[in-house]
Amino acid sequence: MLVTALELRDFRTYAVAEARLGPGLTVVHGANGAGKSNLLEALYFGCTGRSPRTRNDRELIRFGAAATRVEVALLDEGEPHRISVGFGAGAEAATVKRMSCDGAPVERLLDNPLRPLVSVFMPERLELIKGAPAVRRAHLDQLLAALWPARAAVRREYSRVLAQRNALLGRIRGGRSSDSALAAWDNELAAKAIELRDHRAEAVALLAEPFAERAAQLGLSGGAELEYRPRTRAAAAEQLVAELQQRLRGDLDRGFTGHGPHRDELAVLRGGRELRIYGSQGEQRLALLALLLAERSLLSSARSAMPLMLLDDVMSELDEQRRELLAGELAADGQSVIATTDLAHVPGALSASVTRLAVSPGAVLQEALAA
């Protein structure tokens, strides 16, 4: 899957813009505030229907405009495709999001086989290392879906059953139902929970070694590790049902289920200590980059589908040797877009095989096309 072009309308600082991407490395360069991050954000938004920087899609609409639209042109085994994502004013002044693939409306892009896998490094993504466990759980589940698309339904089913059990807990707590109805939901929840936990554990086991290798290469000394910490150690669904029943009084007091995979943690460690607590900003950035590169390698080997890498200001904190290493890995295979204020920070940026996009406020200039 290859992204060939990006078209924007009223996205952030761009009124109208178009950019063509090379098949390997594309370097976006310009001064601070010129719109480099906005361009990468638009590319991610066009591929996933979501922003990596904000949960409020209204922030994506250019000031003074009523709506925004992003279109991504793709080639899949030589066949052209187009993804479109629009957000803005709809009927009766309500804001709506419309997504389509090759002109056909879709409800979700993440499950659509036409959309490319995409991975993004931005300052805002540091929440993946230093934020709440829910952020890492969601990221791990996205990796699961990318590795094994058929398994994505397990996470959705678990969420559905969990919501039903929580609703029943609320009714029991309010005296509108009896706890006898819980047994069926406990059995279904436990079955999905064990399956989801085992899927996550398998993914982390596959990811752990390439993460440690990438972290060491990037200079994160002291031994970097990933550690999956499931809430339950139950070997079978029946054991988890028993755990849920033991905790029923606490669940009723809270009004929601406090035990299960929705409380699991993916710990990112260095020297046995959690980087979210004890790591510096620089160490957290290196860990994030190592994690994304490890996922890229894993997806390449498991599915022969390397994600599009979007890297914003990634070179500024790397020394020359590690810049060379990163640029070499990105240029060797797959498609990547790097944003930088200085072309000199990206080894090989001036070579004929690299596509360069010069960005100034609200405009994109294609400097050179990849050979």
Short mmCIF file of C-alpha atoms in Angstrom, two decimals:
data_model
loop_
_atom_site.label_atom_id
_atom_site.label_comp_id
_atom_site.label_asym_id
_atom_site.label_seq_id
_atom_site.Cartn_x
_atom_site.Cartn_y
_atom_site.Cartn_z
CA MET A 1 0.00 0.00 0.00
CA LEU A 2 1.50 3.32 -1.11
CA VAL A 3 0.21 6.83 -0.36
CA THR A 4 0.82 8.95 -3.45
CA ALA A 5 -0.91 12.26 -2.74
CA LEU A 6 -2.69 14.32 -0.10
CA GLU A 7 -5.27 17.05 -0.72
CA LEU A 8 -6.46 19.44 1.99
CA ARG A 9 -9.24 21.96 2.23
CA ASP A 10 -9.67 24.23 5.26
CA PHE A 11 -7.53 22.01 7.50
CA ARG A 12 -5.82 23.88 10.36
CA THR A 13 -3.74 26.62 8.69
CA TYR A 14 -4.33 25.38 5.13
CA ALA A 15 -7.11 26.80 2.97
CA VAL A 16 -6.24 24.62 -0.02
CA ALA A 17 -3.10 22.51 -0.39
CA GLU A 18 -1.84 19.47 -2.24
CA ALA A 19 1.24 17.34 -1.68
CA ARG A 20 2.67 14.37 -3.54
CA LEU A 21 4.60 11.77 -1.58
CA GLY A 22 7.48 9.65 -2.77
CA PRO A 23 7.53 5.85 -2.51
CA GLY A 24 10.31 5.89 0.08
CA LEU A 25 11.33 8.87 2.18
CA THR A 26 9.60 12.26 1.98
CA VAL A 27 11.07 15.16 3.96
CA VAL A 28 8.82 18.08 4.92
CA HIS A 29 10.87 21.11 5.91
CA GLY A 30 10.18 24.68 6.93
CA ALA A 31 10.41 27.14 9.80
CA ASN A 32 8.70 26.61 13.13
CA GLY A 33 5.01 27.41 12.79
CA ALA A 34 5.00 26.94 9.02
CA GLY A 35 2.53 24.04 9.11
CA LYS A 36 4.71 20.92 9.02
CA SER A 37 2.93 19.26 11.94
CA ASN A 38 -0.45 20.19 10.46
CA LEU A 39 0.47 18.45 7.22
CA LEU A 40 1.44 15.23 9.02
CA GLU A 41 -1.69 15.45 11.13
CA ALA A 42 -3.82 15.79 8.01
CA LEU A 43 -2.19 12.73 6.49
CA TYR A 44 -2.92 10.69 9.63
CA PHE A 45 -6.48 12.06 9.74
CA GLY A 46 -7.03 11.11 6.13
CA CYS A 47 -5.80 7.55 6.71
CA THR A 48 -7.60 6.86 10.00
CA GLY A 49 -10.43 9.38 10.40
CA ARG A 50 -8.85 10.57 13.66
CA SER A 51 -6.31 13.16 14.76
CA PRO A 52 -3.18 12.12 16.68
CA ARG A 53 -3.13 15.51 18.43
CA THR A 54 -6.68 16.22 19.63
CA ARG A 55 -9.97 14.49 20.35
CA ASN A 56 -11.92 17.58 19.33
CA ASP A 57 -12.26 17.49 15.54
CA ARG A 58 -13.57 21.08 15.56
CA GLU A 59 -9.97 22.17 16.17
CA LEU A 60 -9.05 20.81 12.73
CA ILE A 61 -11.29 23.25 10.86
CA ARG A 62 -9.48 26.34 9.63
CA PHE A 63 -10.53 29.48 11.49
CA GLY A 64 -13.51 31.05 9.77
CA ALA A 65 -14.39 27.94 7.73
CA ALA A 66 -17.43 25.72 8.24
CA ALA A 67 -15.87 22.35 7.45
CA THR A 68 -12.63 20.58 6.58
CA ARG A 69 -11.87 17.86 4.08
CA VAL A 70 -8.86 15.61 3.52
CA GLU A 71 -8.39 13.23 0.59
CA VAL A 72 -5.66 10.60 0.34
CA ALA A 73 -4.71 8.94 -2.97
CA LEU A 74 -3.33 5.41 -2.75
CA LEU A 75 -1.88 2.65 -4.85
CA ASP A 76 -2.51 -0.92 -3.78
CA GLU A 77 -0.66 -3.42 -5.99
CA GLY A 78 -0.82 -0.85 -8.77
CA GLU A 79 -4.56 -0.19 -8.37
CA PRO A 80 -5.53 3.42 -7.53
CA HIS A 81 -7.82 4.15 -4.58
CA ARG A 82 -8.98 7.25 -2.75
CA ILE A 83 -9.98 7.82 0.87
CA SER A 84 -11.93 10.94 1.84
CA VAL A 85 -12.61 12.28 5.33
CA GLY A 86 -14.73 15.38 5.92
CA PHE A 87 -15.85 17.03 9.12
CA GLY A 88 -17.98 20.08 9.69
CA ALA A 89 -21.41 21.62 9.51
CA GLY A 90 -24.26 19.35 8.52
CA ALA A 91 -28.02 19.55 8.70
CA GLU A 92 -29.48 21.84 11.38
CA ALA A 93 -26.02 23.23 12.22
CA ALA A 94 -24.85 19.88 13.64
CA THR A 95 -21.27 18.80 12.98
CA VAL A 96 -20.88 15.52 11.16
CA LYS A 97 -18.02 13.35 9.96
CA ARG A 98 -18.25 11.69 6.58
CA MET A 99 -15.77 9.08 5.40
CA SER A 100 -15.59 7.22 2.13
CA CYS A 101 -13.37 4.78 0.25
CA ASP A 102 -13.49 5.01 -3.54
CA GLY A 103 -16.66 7.06 -3.20
CA ALA A 104 -18.54 4.53 -1.03
CA PRO A 105 -19.47 5.76 2.48
CA VAL A 106 -17.89 3.89 5.40
CA GLU A 107 -18.51 4.12 9.15
CA ARG A 108 -14.98 3.21 10.26
CA LEU A 109 -11.67 3.49 8.45
CA LEU A 110 -9.68 1.43 10.94
CA ASP A 111 -11.41 -1.77 9.84
CA ASN A 112 -11.30 -1.00 6.13
CA PRO A 113 -8.83 -3.09 4.10
CA LEU A 114 -8.29 -0.21 1.67
CA ARG A 115 -6.73 2.12 4.20
CA PRO A 116 -2.96 1.99 4.86
CA LEU A 117 -1.46 1.16 8.22
CA VAL A 118 0.03 4.33 9.68
CA SER A 119 2.27 5.11 12.66
CA VAL A 120 2.99 8.61 13.97
CA PHE A 121 5.67 10.17 16.18
CA MET A 122 4.70 13.60 17.51
CA PRO A 123 5.31 15.39 20.82
CA GLU A 124 1.67 14.78 21.72
CA ARG A 125 2.23 11.02 21.37
CA LEU A 126 4.47 11.05 24.46
CA GLU A 127 1.24 10.35 26.34
CA LEU A 128 1.71 6.81 25.10
CA ILE A 129 4.75 6.53 27.39
CA LYS A 130 3.92 8.86 30.26
CA GLY A 131 0.12 8.97 30.19
CA ALA A 132 -2.58 6.84 31.77
CA PRO A 133 -2.74 3.05 31.26
CA ALA A 134 -5.85 3.45 29.08
CA VAL A 135 -3.72 5.16 26.41
CA ARG A 136 -1.33 2.21 26.23
CA ARG A 137 -4.16 -0.33 26.28
CA ALA A 138 -5.82 1.37 23.33
CA HIS A 139 -2.53 1.47 21.43
CA LEU A 140 -1.88 -2.19 22.13
CA ASP A 141 -5.36 -3.08 20.86
CA GLN A 142 -4.69 -1.09 17.67
CA LEU A 143 -1.50 -3.10 17.17
CA LEU A 144 -3.50 -6.29 17.72
CA ALA A 145 -5.96 -5.28 15.03
CA ALA A 146 -3.12 -4.51 12.63
CA LEU A 147 -1.33 -7.80 13.32
CA TRP A 148 -4.43 -10.00 13.28
CA PRO A 149 -7.41 -8.15 11.75
CA ALA A 150 -9.79 -11.02 12.50
CA ARG A 151 -9.09 -10.69 16.23
CA ALA A 152 -10.24 -7.06 16.42
CA ALA A 153 -13.81 -8.27 16.96
CA VAL A 154 -12.84 -9.74 20.36
CA ARG A 155 -12.03 -6.28 21.77
CA ARG A 156 -15.30 -4.87 20.45
CA GLU A 157 -17.30 -7.77 21.88
CA TYR A 158 -15.58 -7.41 25.25
CA SER A 159 -16.46 -3.71 25.33
CA ARG A 160 -20.07 -4.48 24.43
CA VAL A 161 -20.50 -7.09 27.17
CA LEU A 162 -18.69 -4.90 29.71
CA ALA A 163 -21.10 -2.05 28.98
CA GLN A 164 -24.06 -4.41 29.45
CA ARG A 165 -22.71 -5.70 32.77
CA ASN A 166 -22.06 -2.17 34.01
CA ALA A 167 -25.58 -1.13 33.07
CA LEU A 168 -26.97 -4.09 35.00
CA LEU A 169 -24.81 -3.20 38.02
CA GLY A 170 -26.36 0.25 37.93
CA ARG A 171 -29.87 -1.20 37.90
CA ILE A 172 -29.06 -3.58 40.77
CA ARG A 173 -27.55 -0.74 42.75
CA GLY A 174 -30.69 1.29 42.19
CA GLY A 175 -32.95 -1.56 43.22
CA ARG A 176 -34.40 -1.98 39.73
CA SER A 177 -33.00 -5.49 39.13
CA SER A 178 -31.65 -8.51 41.00
CA ASP A 179 -28.12 -9.86 40.88
CA SER A 180 -29.38 -13.22 39.58
CA ALA A 181 -29.18 -11.78 36.06
CA LEU A 182 -25.43 -11.24 36.42
CA ALA A 183 -24.43 -14.87 35.88
CA ALA A 184 -25.00 -14.85 32.12
CA TRP A 185 -23.09 -11.60 31.65
CA ASP A 186 -20.24 -12.80 33.89
CA ASN A 187 -19.82 -15.96 31.82
CA GLU A 188 -19.79 -14.05 28.53
CA LEU A 189 -17.52 -11.32 29.88
CA ALA A 190 -15.02 -13.82 31.27
CA ALA A 191 -14.79 -15.75 28.00
CA LYS A 192 -14.03 -12.59 26.00
CA ALA A 193 -11.69 -11.30 28.71
CA ILE A 194 -9.46 -14.39 28.67
CA GLU A 195 -9.32 -14.30 24.89
CA LEU A 196 -8.44 -10.59 24.80
CA ARG A 197 -5.81 -10.94 27.52
CA ASP A 198 -4.13 -13.83 25.71
CA HIS A 199 -4.10 -11.90 22.42
CA ARG A 200 -2.46 -8.93 24.14
CA ALA A 201 0.11 -11.12 25.87
CA GLU A 202 1.03 -12.74 22.56
CA ALA A 203 1.48 -9.37 20.87
CA VAL A 204 3.68 -8.02 23.68
CA ALA A 205 5.80 -11.17 23.64
CA LEU A 206 6.43 -10.67 19.91
CA LEU A 207 7.15 -6.97 20.37
CA ALA A 208 9.44 -7.13 23.40
CA GLU A 209 12.67 -8.19 21.69
CA PRO A 210 12.55 -5.76 18.73
CA PHE A 211 11.66 -2.97 21.19
CA ALA A 212 14.68 -3.70 23.36
CA GLU A 213 16.92 -3.84 20.28
CA ARG A 214 15.64 -0.55 18.84
CA ALA A 215 15.92 1.18 22.21
CA ALA A 216 19.55 0.13 22.58
CA GLN A 217 20.37 1.25 19.04
CA LEU A 218 18.83 4.66 19.71
CA GLY A 219 20.85 5.14 22.89
CA LEU A 220 18.33 4.29 25.60
CA SER A 221 20.82 2.56 27.85
CA GLY A 222 20.06 0.47 30.91
CA GLY A 223 17.91 -2.21 29.33
CA ALA A 224 14.52 -1.20 27.93
CA GLU A 225 11.62 -3.60 28.42
CA LEU A 226 7.93 -4.00 27.75
CA GLU A 227 5.94 -5.72 30.46
CA TYR A 228 2.31 -6.71 30.08
CA ARG A 229 0.51 -6.61 33.42
CA PRO A 230 -2.92 -8.24 33.16
CA ARG A 231 -5.37 -7.59 35.96
CA THR A 232 -6.24 -11.30 36.16
CA ARG A 233 -4.01 -14.37 36.18
CA ALA A 234 -6.98 -16.70 35.72
CA ALA A 235 -6.10 -19.65 33.50
CA ALA A 236 -9.68 -20.17 32.31
CA ALA A 237 -12.95 -18.30 32.06
CA GLU A 238 -14.42 -20.18 35.04
CA GLN A 239 -11.70 -18.85 37.31
CA LEU A 240 -12.31 -15.30 36.14
CA VAL A 241 -16.04 -15.72 36.79
CA ALA A 242 -15.16 -16.66 40.37
CA GLU A 243 -12.97 -13.55 40.67
CA LEU A 244 -15.81 -11.36 39.41
CA GLN A 245 -18.20 -12.87 41.94
CA GLN A 246 -15.72 -12.29 44.76
CA ARG A 247 -15.56 -8.61 43.80
CA LEU A 248 -19.28 -8.12 43.27
CA ARG A 249 -19.82 -6.07 46.43
CA GLY A 250 -17.13 -3.60 45.38
CA ASP A 251 -18.54 -3.41 41.84
CA LEU A 252 -22.00 -2.64 43.22
CA ASP A 253 -20.59 0.07 45.50
CA ARG A 254 -18.80 1.69 42.54
CA GLY A 255 -21.50 0.99 39.99
CA PHE A 256 -19.09 -0.49 37.45
CA THR A 257 -16.81 -3.49 36.86
CA GLY A 258 -13.38 -2.97 38.43
CA HIS A 259 -11.71 -6.20 37.33
CA GLY A 260 -10.75 -7.38 33.87
CA PRO A 261 -8.66 -6.52 30.78
CA HIS A 262 -10.06 -2.95 30.77
CA ARG A 263 -7.76 -2.39 33.78
CA ASP A 264 -4.62 -4.03 32.36
CA GLU A 265 -1.33 -2.14 32.01
CA LEU A 266 1.46 -2.17 29.45
CA ALA A 267 4.52 -0.96 31.34
CA VAL A 268 7.48 0.58 29.52
CA LEU A 269 10.59 0.05 31.64
CA ARG A 270 14.24 1.01 31.68
CA GLY A 271 16.46 -0.75 34.18
CA GLY A 272 13.36 -2.19 35.82
CA ARG A 273 11.84 1.24 36.51
CA GLU A 274 8.81 2.71 34.77
CA LEU A 275 9.76 5.39 32.27
CA ARG A 276 6.45 7.18 32.75
CA ILE A 277 7.54 8.00 36.32
CA TYR A 278 11.32 7.94 36.32
CA GLY A 279 12.25 8.71 32.72
CA SER A 280 13.36 12.09 31.44
CA GLN A 281 11.61 13.74 28.52
CA GLY A 282 14.46 12.70 26.25
CA GLU A 283 14.33 9.09 27.43
CA GLN A 284 10.57 9.00 26.94
CA ARG A 285 10.97 10.30 23.38
CA LEU A 286 13.55 7.59 22.61
CA ALA A 287 11.26 4.93 24.09
CA LEU A 288 8.35 6.13 21.97
CA LEU A 289 10.46 6.06 18.81
CA ALA A 290 11.82 2.60 19.68
CA LEU A 291 8.29 1.32 20.23
CA LEU A 292 7.02 2.61 16.89
CA LEU A 293 10.03 1.24 15.01
CA ALA A 294 9.64 -2.13 16.73
CA GLU A 295 5.98 -2.26 15.71
CA ARG A 296 6.98 -1.37 12.15
CA SER A 297 9.43 -4.27 12.08
CA LEU A 298 6.91 -6.68 13.61
CA LEU A 299 4.16 -5.76 11.16
CA SER A 300 6.57 -6.09 8.25
CA SER A 301 7.52 -9.64 9.24
CA ALA A 302 4.06 -10.77 10.37
CA ARG A 303 1.93 -9.29 7.60
CA SER A 304 4.38 -8.06 4.97
CA ALA A 305 2.57 -4.74 5.46
CA MET A 306 4.86 -2.00 6.70
CA PRO A 307 3.03 1.04 8.10
CA LEU A 308 3.49 4.52 6.74
CA MET A 309 5.73 6.30 9.27
CA LEU A 310 5.02 9.95 10.12
CA LEU A 311 7.82 11.51 12.17
CA ASP A 312 7.59 15.08 13.46
CA ASP A 313 10.81 16.69 14.73
CA VAL A 314 12.33 13.31 15.49
CA MET A 315 15.92 14.13 14.54
CA SER A 316 16.53 17.12 16.83
CA GLU A 317 17.40 15.03 19.91
CA LEU A 318 19.44 12.35 18.13
CA ASP A 319 23.20 12.53 17.63
CA GLU A 320 24.67 12.23 14.14
CA GLN A 321 25.29 8.48 14.39
CA ARG A 322 21.71 7.72 15.40
CA ARG A 323 20.32 10.07 12.79
CA GLU A 324 22.21 8.05 10.21
CA LEU A 325 20.90 4.81 11.67
CA LEU A 326 17.27 6.01 11.67
CA ALA A 327 17.42 7.54 8.21
CA GLY A 328 19.05 4.41 6.83
CA GLU A 329 16.38 2.14 8.29
CA LEU A 330 13.54 4.32 6.99
CA ALA A 331 15.07 4.66 3.54
CA ALA A 332 15.78 0.92 3.22
CA ASP A 333 12.17 -0.14 3.07
CA GLY A 334 8.63 1.16 3.44
CA GLN A 335 7.28 4.69 3.15
CA SER A 336 8.03 7.48 5.62
CA VAL A 337 7.47 11.21 6.04
CA ILE A 338 9.82 13.22 8.27
CA ALA A 339 9.17 16.83 9.27
CA THR A 340 12.17 18.99 10.18
CA THR A 341 13.22 22.61 10.45
CA ASP A 342 16.63 21.83 8.93
CA LEU A 343 17.34 19.50 6.02
CA ALA A 344 20.83 18.96 7.41
CA HIS A 345 19.27 17.05 10.31
CA VAL A 346 18.06 14.31 7.93
CA PRO A 347 20.94 12.31 6.43
CA GLY A 348 20.50 11.84 2.70
CA ALA A 349 17.72 14.44 2.48
CA LEU A 350 19.29 16.02 -0.61
CA SER A 351 19.64 12.78 -2.55
CA ALA A 352 17.66 12.21 -5.73
CA SER A 353 15.74 9.34 -4.15
CA VAL A 354 14.14 11.61 -1.54
CA THR A 355 11.01 13.69 -2.10
CA ARG A 356 11.21 17.14 -0.49
CA LEU A 357 8.28 19.35 0.43
CA ALA A 358 8.99 22.93 1.47
CA VAL A 359 6.26 24.30 3.74
CA SER A 360 5.42 27.93 4.40
CA PRO A 361 2.29 29.17 6.21
CA GLY A 362 -0.69 27.75 4.33
CA ALA A 363 1.31 26.47 1.35
CA VAL A 364 3.24 23.40 0.23
CA LEU A 365 5.91 23.55 -2.49
CA GLN A 366 7.04 20.34 -4.18
CA GLU A 367 10.81 20.78 -4.48
CA ALA A 368 11.71 17.44 -6.04
CA LEU A 369 10.11 14.15 -6.90
CA ALA A 370 11.68 10.85 -5.99
CA ALA A 371 13.62 9.26 -8.82
#
